[in-house]
PDB file of C-alpha atoms in Angstrom:
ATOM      1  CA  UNK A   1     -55.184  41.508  58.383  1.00 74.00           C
ATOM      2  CA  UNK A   2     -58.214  40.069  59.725  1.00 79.00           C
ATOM      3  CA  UNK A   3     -57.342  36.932  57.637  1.00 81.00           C
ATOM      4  CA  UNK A   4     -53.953  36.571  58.636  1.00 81.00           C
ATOM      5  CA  UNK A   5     -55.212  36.746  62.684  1.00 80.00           C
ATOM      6  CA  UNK A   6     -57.287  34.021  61.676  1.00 82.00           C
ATOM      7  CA  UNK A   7     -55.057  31.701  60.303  1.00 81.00           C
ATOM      8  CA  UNK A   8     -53.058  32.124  63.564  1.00 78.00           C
ATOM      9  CA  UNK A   9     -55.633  31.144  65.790  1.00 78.00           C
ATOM     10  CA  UNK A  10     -56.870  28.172  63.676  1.00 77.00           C
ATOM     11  CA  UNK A  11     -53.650  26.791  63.660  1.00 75.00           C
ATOM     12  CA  UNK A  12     -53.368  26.926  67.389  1.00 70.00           C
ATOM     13  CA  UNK A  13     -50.963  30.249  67.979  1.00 79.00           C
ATOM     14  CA  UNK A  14     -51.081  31.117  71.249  1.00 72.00           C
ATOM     15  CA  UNK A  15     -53.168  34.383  72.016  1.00 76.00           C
ATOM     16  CA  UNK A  16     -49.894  36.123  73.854  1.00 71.00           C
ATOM     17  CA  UNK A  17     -47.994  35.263  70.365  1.00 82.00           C
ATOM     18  CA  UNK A  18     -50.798  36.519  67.916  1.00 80.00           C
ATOM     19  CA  UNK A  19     -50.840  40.115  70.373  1.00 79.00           C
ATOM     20  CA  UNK A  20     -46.742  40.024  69.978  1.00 81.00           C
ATOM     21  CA  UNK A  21     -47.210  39.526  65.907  1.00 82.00           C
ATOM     22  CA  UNK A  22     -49.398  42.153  66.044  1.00 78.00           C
ATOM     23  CA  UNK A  23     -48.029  44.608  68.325  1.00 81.00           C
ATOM     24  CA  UNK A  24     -44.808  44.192  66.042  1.00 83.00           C
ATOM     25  CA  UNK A  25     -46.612  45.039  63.121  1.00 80.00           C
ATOM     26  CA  UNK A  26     -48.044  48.596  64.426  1.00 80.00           C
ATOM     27  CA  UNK A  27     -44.721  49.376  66.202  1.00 80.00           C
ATOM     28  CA  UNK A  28     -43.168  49.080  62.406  1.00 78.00           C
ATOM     29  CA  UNK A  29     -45.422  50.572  60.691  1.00 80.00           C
ATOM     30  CA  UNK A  30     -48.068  52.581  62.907  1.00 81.00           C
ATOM     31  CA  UNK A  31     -49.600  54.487  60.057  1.00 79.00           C
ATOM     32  CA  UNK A  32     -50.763  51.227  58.495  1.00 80.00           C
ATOM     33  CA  UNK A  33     -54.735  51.495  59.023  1.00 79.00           C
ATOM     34  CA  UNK A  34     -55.160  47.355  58.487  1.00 76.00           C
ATOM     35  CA  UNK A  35     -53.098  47.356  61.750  1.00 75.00           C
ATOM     36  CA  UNK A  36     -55.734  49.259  63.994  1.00 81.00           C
ATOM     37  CA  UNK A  37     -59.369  48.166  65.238  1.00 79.00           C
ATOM     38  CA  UNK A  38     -57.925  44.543  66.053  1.00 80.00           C
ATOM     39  CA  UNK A  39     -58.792  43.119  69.356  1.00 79.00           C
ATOM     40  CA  UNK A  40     -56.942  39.891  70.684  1.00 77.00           C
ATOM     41  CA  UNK A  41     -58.107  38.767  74.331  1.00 75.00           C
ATOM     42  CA  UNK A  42     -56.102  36.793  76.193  1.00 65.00           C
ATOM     43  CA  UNK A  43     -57.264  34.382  78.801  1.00 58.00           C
ATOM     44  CA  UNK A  44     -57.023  34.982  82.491  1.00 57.00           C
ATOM     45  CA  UNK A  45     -55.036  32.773  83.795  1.00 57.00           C
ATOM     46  CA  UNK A  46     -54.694  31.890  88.139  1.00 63.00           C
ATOM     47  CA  UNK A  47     -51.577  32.399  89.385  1.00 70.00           C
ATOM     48  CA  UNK A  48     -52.367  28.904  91.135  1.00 71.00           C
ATOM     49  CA  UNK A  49     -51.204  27.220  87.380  1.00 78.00           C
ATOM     50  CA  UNK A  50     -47.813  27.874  87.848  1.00 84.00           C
ATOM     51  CA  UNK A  51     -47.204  27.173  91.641  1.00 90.00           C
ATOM     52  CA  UNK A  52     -44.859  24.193  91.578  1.00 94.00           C
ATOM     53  CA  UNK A  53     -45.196  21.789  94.268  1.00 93.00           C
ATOM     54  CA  UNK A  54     -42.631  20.794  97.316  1.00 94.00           C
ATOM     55  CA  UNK A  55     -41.579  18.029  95.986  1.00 96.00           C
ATOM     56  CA  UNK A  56     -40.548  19.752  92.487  1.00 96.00           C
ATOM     57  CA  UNK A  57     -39.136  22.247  94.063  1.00 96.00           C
ATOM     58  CA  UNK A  58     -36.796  19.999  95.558  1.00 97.00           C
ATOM     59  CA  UNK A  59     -36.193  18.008  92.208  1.00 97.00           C
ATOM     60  CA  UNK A  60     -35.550  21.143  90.573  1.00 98.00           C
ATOM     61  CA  UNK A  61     -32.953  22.841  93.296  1.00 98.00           C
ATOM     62  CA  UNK A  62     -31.576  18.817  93.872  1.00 98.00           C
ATOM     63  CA  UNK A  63     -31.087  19.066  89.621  1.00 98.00           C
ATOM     64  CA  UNK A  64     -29.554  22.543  89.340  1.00 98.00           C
ATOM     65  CA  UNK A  65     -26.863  21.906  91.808  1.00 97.00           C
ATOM     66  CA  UNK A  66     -25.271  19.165  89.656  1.00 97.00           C
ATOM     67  CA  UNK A  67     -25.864  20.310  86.324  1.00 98.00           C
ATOM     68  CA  UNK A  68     -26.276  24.170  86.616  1.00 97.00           C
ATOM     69  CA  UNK A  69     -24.156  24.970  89.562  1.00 97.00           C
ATOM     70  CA  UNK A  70     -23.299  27.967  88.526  1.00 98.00           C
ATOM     71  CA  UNK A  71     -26.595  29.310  88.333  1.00 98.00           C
ATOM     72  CA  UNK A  72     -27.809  27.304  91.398  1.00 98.00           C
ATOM     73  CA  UNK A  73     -27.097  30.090  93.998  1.00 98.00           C
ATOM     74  CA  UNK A  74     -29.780  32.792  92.287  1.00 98.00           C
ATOM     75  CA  UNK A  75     -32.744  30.123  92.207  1.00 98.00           C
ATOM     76  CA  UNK A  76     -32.534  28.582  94.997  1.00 98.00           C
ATOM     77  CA  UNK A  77     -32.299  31.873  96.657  1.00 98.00           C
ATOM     78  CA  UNK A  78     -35.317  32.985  94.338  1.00 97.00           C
ATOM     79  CA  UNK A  79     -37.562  30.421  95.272  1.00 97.00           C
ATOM     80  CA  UNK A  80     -36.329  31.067  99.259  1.00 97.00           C
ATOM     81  CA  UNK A  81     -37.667  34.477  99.009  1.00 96.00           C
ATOM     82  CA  UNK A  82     -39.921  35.395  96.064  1.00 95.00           C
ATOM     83  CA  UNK A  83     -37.847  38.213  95.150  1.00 96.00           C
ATOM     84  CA  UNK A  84     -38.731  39.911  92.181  1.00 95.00           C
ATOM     85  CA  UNK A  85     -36.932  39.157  88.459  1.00 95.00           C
ATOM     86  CA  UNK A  86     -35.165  43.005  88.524  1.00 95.00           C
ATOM     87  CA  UNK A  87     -34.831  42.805  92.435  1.00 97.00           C
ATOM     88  CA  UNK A  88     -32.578  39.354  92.465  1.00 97.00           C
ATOM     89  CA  UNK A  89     -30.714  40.270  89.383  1.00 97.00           C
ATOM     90  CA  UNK A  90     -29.932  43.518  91.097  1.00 97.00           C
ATOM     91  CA  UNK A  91     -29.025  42.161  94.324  1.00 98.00           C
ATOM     92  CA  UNK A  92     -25.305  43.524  95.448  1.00 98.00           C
ATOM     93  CA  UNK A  93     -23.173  42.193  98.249  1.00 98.00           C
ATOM     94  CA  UNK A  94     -24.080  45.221 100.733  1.00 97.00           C
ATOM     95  CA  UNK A  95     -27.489  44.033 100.829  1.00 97.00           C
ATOM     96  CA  UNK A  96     -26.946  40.845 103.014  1.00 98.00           C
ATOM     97  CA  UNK A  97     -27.054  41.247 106.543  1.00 97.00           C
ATOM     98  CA  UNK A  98     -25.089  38.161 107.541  1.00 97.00           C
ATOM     99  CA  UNK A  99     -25.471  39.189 111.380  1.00 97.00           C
ATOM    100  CA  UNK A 100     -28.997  39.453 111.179  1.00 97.00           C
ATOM    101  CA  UNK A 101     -30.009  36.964 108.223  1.00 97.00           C
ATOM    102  CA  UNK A 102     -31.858  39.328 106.038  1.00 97.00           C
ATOM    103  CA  UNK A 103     -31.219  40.650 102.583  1.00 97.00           C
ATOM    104  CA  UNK A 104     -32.063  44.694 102.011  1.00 97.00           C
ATOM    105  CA  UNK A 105     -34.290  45.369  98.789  1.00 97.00           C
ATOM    106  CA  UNK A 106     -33.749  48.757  97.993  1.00 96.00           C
ATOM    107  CA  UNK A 107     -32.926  48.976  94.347  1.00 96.00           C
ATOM    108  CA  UNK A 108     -33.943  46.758  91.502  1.00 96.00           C
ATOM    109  CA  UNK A 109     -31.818  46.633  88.242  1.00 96.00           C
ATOM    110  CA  UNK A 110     -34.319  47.006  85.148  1.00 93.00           C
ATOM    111  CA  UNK A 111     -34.571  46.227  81.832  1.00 88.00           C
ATOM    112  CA  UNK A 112     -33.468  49.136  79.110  1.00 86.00           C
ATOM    113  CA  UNK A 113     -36.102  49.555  76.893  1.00 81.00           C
ATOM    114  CA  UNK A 114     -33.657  49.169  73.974  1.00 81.00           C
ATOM    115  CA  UNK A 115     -32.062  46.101  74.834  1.00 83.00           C
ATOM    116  CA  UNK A 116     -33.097  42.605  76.497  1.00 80.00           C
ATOM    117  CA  UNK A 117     -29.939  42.398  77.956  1.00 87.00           C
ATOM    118  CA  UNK A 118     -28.739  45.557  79.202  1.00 88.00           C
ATOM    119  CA  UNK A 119     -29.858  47.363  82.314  1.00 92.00           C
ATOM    120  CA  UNK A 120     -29.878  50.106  84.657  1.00 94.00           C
ATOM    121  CA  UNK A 121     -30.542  51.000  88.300  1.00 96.00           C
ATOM    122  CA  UNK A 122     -33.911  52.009  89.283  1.00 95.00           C
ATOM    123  CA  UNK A 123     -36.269  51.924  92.708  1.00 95.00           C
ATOM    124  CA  UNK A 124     -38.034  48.663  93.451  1.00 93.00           C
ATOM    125  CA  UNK A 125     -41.657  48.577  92.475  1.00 90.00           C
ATOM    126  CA  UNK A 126     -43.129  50.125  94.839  1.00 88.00           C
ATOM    127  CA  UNK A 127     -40.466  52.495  95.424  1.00 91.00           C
ATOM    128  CA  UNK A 128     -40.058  51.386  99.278  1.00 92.00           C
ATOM    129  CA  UNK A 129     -37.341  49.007 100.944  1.00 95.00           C
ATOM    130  CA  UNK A 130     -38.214  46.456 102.587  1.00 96.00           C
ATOM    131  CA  UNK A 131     -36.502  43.497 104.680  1.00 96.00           C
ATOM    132  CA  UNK A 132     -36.174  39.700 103.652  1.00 96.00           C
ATOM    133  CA  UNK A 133     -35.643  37.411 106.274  1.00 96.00           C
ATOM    134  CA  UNK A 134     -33.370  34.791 105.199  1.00 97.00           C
ATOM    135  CA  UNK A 135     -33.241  30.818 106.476  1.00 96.00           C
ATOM    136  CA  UNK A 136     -30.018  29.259 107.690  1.00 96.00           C
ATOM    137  CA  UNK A 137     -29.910  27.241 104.906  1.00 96.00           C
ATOM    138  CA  UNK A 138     -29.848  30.098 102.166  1.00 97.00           C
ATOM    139  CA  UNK A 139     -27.044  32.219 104.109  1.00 97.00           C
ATOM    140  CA  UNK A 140     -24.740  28.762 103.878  1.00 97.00           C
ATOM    141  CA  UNK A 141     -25.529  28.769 100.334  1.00 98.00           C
ATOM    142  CA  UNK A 142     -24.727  32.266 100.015  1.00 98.00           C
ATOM    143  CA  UNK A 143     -21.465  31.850 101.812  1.00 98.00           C
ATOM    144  CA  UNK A 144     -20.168  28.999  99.971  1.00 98.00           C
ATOM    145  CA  UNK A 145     -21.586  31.458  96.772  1.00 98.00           C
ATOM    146  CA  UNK A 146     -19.164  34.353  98.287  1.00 98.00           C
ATOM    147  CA  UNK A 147     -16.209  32.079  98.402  1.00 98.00           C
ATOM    148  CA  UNK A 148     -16.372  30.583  95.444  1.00 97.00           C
ATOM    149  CA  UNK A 149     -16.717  34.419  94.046  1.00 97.00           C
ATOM    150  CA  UNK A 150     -13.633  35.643  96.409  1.00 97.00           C
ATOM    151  CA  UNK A 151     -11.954  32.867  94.656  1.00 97.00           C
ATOM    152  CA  UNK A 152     -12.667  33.984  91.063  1.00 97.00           C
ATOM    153  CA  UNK A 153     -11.686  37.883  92.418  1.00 97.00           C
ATOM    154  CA  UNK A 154     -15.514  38.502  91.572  1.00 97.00           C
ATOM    155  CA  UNK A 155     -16.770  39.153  94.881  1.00 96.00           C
ATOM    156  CA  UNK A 156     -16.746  42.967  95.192  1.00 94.00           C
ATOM    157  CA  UNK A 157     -18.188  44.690  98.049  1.00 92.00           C
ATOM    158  CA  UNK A 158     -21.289  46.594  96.182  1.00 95.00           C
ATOM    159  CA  UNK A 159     -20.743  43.906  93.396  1.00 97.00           C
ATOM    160  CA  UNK A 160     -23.412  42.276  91.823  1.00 97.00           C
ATOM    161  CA  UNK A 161     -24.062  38.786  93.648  1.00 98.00           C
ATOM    162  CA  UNK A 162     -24.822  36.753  90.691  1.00 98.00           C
ATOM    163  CA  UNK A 163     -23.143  37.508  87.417  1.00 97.00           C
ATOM    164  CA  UNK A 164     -23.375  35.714  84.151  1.00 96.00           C
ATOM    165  CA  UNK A 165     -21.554  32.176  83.532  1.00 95.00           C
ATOM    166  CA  UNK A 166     -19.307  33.600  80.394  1.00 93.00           C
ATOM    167  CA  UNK A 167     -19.238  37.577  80.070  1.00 94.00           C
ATOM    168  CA  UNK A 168     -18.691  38.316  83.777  1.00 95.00           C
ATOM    169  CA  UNK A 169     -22.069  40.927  83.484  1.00 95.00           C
ATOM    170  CA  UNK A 170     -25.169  41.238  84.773  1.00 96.00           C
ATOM    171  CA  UNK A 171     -27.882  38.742  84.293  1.00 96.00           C
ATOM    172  CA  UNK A 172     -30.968  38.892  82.050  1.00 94.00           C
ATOM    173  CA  UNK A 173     -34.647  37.235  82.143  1.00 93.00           C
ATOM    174  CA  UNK A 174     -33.734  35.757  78.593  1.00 92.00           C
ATOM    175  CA  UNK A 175     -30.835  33.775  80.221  1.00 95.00           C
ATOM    176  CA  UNK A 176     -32.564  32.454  83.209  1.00 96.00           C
ATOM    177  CA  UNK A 177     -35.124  31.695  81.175  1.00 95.00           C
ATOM    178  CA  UNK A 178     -33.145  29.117  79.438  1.00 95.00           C
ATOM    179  CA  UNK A 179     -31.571  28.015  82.192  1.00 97.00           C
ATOM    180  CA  UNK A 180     -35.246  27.452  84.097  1.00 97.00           C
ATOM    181  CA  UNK A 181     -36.623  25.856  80.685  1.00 95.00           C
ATOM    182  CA  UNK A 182     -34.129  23.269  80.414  1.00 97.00           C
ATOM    183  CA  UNK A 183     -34.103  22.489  84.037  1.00 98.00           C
ATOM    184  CA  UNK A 184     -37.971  21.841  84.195  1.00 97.00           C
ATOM    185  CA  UNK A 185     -37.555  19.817  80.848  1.00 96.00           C
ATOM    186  CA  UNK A 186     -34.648  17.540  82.537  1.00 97.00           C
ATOM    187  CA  UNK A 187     -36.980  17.360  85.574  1.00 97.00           C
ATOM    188  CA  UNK A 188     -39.812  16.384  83.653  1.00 97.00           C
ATOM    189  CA  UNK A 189     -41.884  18.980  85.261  1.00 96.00           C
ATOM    190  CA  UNK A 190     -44.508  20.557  83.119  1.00 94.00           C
ATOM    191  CA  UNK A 191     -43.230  24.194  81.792  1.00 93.00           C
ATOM    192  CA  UNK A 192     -44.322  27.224  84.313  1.00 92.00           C
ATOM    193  CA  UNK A 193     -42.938  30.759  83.958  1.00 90.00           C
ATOM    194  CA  UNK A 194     -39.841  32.690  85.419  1.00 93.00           C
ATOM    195  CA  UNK A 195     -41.795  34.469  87.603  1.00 90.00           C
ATOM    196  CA  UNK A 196     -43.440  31.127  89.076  1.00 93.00           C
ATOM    197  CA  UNK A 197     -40.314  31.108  91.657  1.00 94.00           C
ATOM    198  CA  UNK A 198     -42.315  34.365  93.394  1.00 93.00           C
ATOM    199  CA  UNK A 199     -45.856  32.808  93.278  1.00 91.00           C
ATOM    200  CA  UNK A 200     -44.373  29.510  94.765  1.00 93.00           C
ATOM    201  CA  UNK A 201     -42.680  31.034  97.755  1.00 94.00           C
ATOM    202  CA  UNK A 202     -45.400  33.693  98.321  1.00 92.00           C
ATOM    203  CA  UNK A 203     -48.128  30.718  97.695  1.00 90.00           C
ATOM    204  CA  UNK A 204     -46.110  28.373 100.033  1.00 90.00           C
ATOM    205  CA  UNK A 205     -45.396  30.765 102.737  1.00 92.00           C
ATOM    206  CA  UNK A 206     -48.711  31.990 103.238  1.00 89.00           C
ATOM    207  CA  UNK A 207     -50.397  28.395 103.359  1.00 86.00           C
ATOM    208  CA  UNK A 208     -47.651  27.995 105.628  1.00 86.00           C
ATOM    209  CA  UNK A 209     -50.218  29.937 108.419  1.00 84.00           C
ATOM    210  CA  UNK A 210     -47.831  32.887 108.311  1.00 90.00           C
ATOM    211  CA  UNK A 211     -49.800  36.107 108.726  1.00 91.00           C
ATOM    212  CA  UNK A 212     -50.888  37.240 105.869  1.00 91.00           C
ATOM    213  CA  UNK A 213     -49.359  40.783 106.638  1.00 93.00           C
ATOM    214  CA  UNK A 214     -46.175  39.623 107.631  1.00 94.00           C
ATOM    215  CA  UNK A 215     -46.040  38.034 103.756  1.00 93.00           C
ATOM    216  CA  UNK A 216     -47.103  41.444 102.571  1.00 93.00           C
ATOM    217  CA  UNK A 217     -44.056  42.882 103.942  1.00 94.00           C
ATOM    218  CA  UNK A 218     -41.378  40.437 102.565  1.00 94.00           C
ATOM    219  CA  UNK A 219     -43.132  40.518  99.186  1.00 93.00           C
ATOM    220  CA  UNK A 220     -43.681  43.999  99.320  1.00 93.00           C
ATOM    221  CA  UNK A 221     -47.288  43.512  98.190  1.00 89.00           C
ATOM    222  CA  UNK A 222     -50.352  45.827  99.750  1.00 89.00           C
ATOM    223  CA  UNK A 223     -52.331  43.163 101.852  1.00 91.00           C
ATOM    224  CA  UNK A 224     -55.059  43.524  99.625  1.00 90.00           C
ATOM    225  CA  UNK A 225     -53.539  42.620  96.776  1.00 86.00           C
ATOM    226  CA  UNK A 226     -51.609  39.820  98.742  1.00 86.00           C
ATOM    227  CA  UNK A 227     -54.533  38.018  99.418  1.00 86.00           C
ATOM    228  CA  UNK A 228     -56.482  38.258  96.360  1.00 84.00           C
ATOM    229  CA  UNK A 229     -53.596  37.058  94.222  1.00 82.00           C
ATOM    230  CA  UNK A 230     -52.112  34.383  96.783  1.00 82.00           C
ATOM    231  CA  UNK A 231     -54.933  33.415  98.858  1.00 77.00           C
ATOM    232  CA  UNK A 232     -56.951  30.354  98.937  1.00 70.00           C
ATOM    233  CA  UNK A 233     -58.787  27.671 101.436  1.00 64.00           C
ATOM    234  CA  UNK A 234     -55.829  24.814 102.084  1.00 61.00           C
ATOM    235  CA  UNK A 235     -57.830  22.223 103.435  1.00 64.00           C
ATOM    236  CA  UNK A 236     -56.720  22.468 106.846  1.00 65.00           C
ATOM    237  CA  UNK A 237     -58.903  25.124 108.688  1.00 65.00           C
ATOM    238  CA  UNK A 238     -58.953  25.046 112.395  1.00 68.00           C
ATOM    239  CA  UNK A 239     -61.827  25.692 113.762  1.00 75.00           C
ATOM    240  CA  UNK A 240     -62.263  27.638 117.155  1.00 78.00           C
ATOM    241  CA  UNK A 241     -63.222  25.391 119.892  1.00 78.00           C
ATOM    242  CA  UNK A 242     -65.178  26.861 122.997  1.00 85.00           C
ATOM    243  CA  UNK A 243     -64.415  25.593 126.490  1.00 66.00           C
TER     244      UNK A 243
END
C-alpha cells in the first residue's frame, strides 16, 4: 500500500485525491490491515485563494446570462448573498419577503448520504434562522425568475425556487459544479471551488467597511469565526484624526 501512495504522489495526484483513493479502499474493505496506519496531510489552504475579484465576478454573471440562463438566477443570487450550497438549493418561494427585500433561511435541503443527487430537509447549520437582506437588483432578477417560472406552471408557492434544467427536481452540488466549471473555463478565469461564491460575498462585504457583526448575522457565522476566516488589512485604513 505504501508503494501504491507513493506512486500517486510522485506522479503529481493531488493530496485530496490520494485521501479519496484511500478512504475508498477502507470503506470497501475495512478489515484489510494494509489499509490502516496511512497518514495523508493535506495542505492548508486560505480561503483568500478562491475569492474571485469584481471584475470576474461581473464576467462570470455578464457570461451566465447568455449562455446559462437558466441557471443564471441561483448564482447570481449566490454570489449576492453567500448563502450556503444546501441553503440556496433549498430555498422555496415563501422565503422571499418581496415587501421587505429579504430572503428567510430557515431550512437547508441536504445531501442523502446514499446518493449525490437526492436530498432531504434538514435545519441550517447552525440550526438558527436568520435574515438576508436582499439588493434591488437581485429582487428584479428574482421577479423576472418568478415569471418566467409562472410561465412554465413551476412556480409553486412553497416550491423550490431553482429546479433543474431537464428533470424538473431539485438541484445538486455535482450539477452546479459543472455548470460553474465550464463557466470559469469560458471566462478564462482560473478554476476556484463551488463554495468560492460564499467566501467572495462574505470577503467583499466585509472589506466593504460593513460591521463585522452585521456580516456575522447574514452569514450566520459566530463573529469569531467571521473574522478569522474572512478578515484581513485592505489597504485602506483610516486613521483617527484628533482635533
Amino acid at each position: 500500500m505504501v508503494a501504491f501512495l507513493t506512486w500517486m504522489e510522485d506522479r503529481g495526484i493531488a493530496p485530496q485525491t490520494r485521501l479519496g483513493v484511500l478512504s475508498t479502499f477502507r470503506r470497501v474493505n475495512p478489515e484489510q490491515a494494509a489499509f490502516a496506519g496511512h497518514r495523508i496531510r493535506i495542505p492548508s489552504r486560505s480561503v483568500f485563494d478562491d475569492i474571485l475579484t469584481r471584475a470576474e465576478v461581473s464576467k462570470i454573471l455578464e457570461h451566465l446570462k447568455i449562455n446559462e440562463d437558466w441557471y443564471y438566477p441561483i448564482f447570481f443570487l449566490w454570489l449576492s448573498t453567500g448563502l450556503r450550497n444546501s441553503e440556496i438549493i433549498g430555498l422555496t418561494w415563501d422565503c422571499i419577503d418581496w415587501e421587505q427585500s429579504e430572503c428567510k433561511i430557515t431550512k437547508s435541503l441536504k445531501r442523502r448520504e446514499d446518493s449525490n443527487v437526492l436530498r432531504q430537509w434538514g435545519e441550517t447549520k447552525n440550526k438558527k434562522h436568520r435574515i438576508v437582506p436582499l439588493t434591488t437588483g437581485v429582487i428584479k432578477m428574482l421577479r423576472e425568475h418568478q415569471v418566467r417560472m409562472e410561465a412554465m406552471n413551476l412556480c409553486q408557492p412553497y416550491g423550490l425556487l431553482f429546479l433543474t434544467k431537464r428533470t424538473r427536481s431539485n438541484l445538486y452540488d455535482a450539477l452546479l459544479e459543472r455548470v460553474w466549471r465550464r463557466t470559469l473555463k469560458s471566462c478564462g478565469i482560473k478554476y476556484r471551488k463551488l463554495y468560492s461564491q460564499r467566501h467572495t460575498f462574505l470577503s467583499h462585504t466585509l472589506a466593504s467597511g460593513n460591521s463585522p457583526a452585521d456580516v456575522a448575522a447574514i452569514a450566520g457565522h459566530r463573529l469569531d469565526e467571521l473574522l478569522k476566516t474572512y478578515a484581513k488589512p485592505t489597504g485602506a485604513l483610516k486613521l483617527v484624526e484628533w482635533s
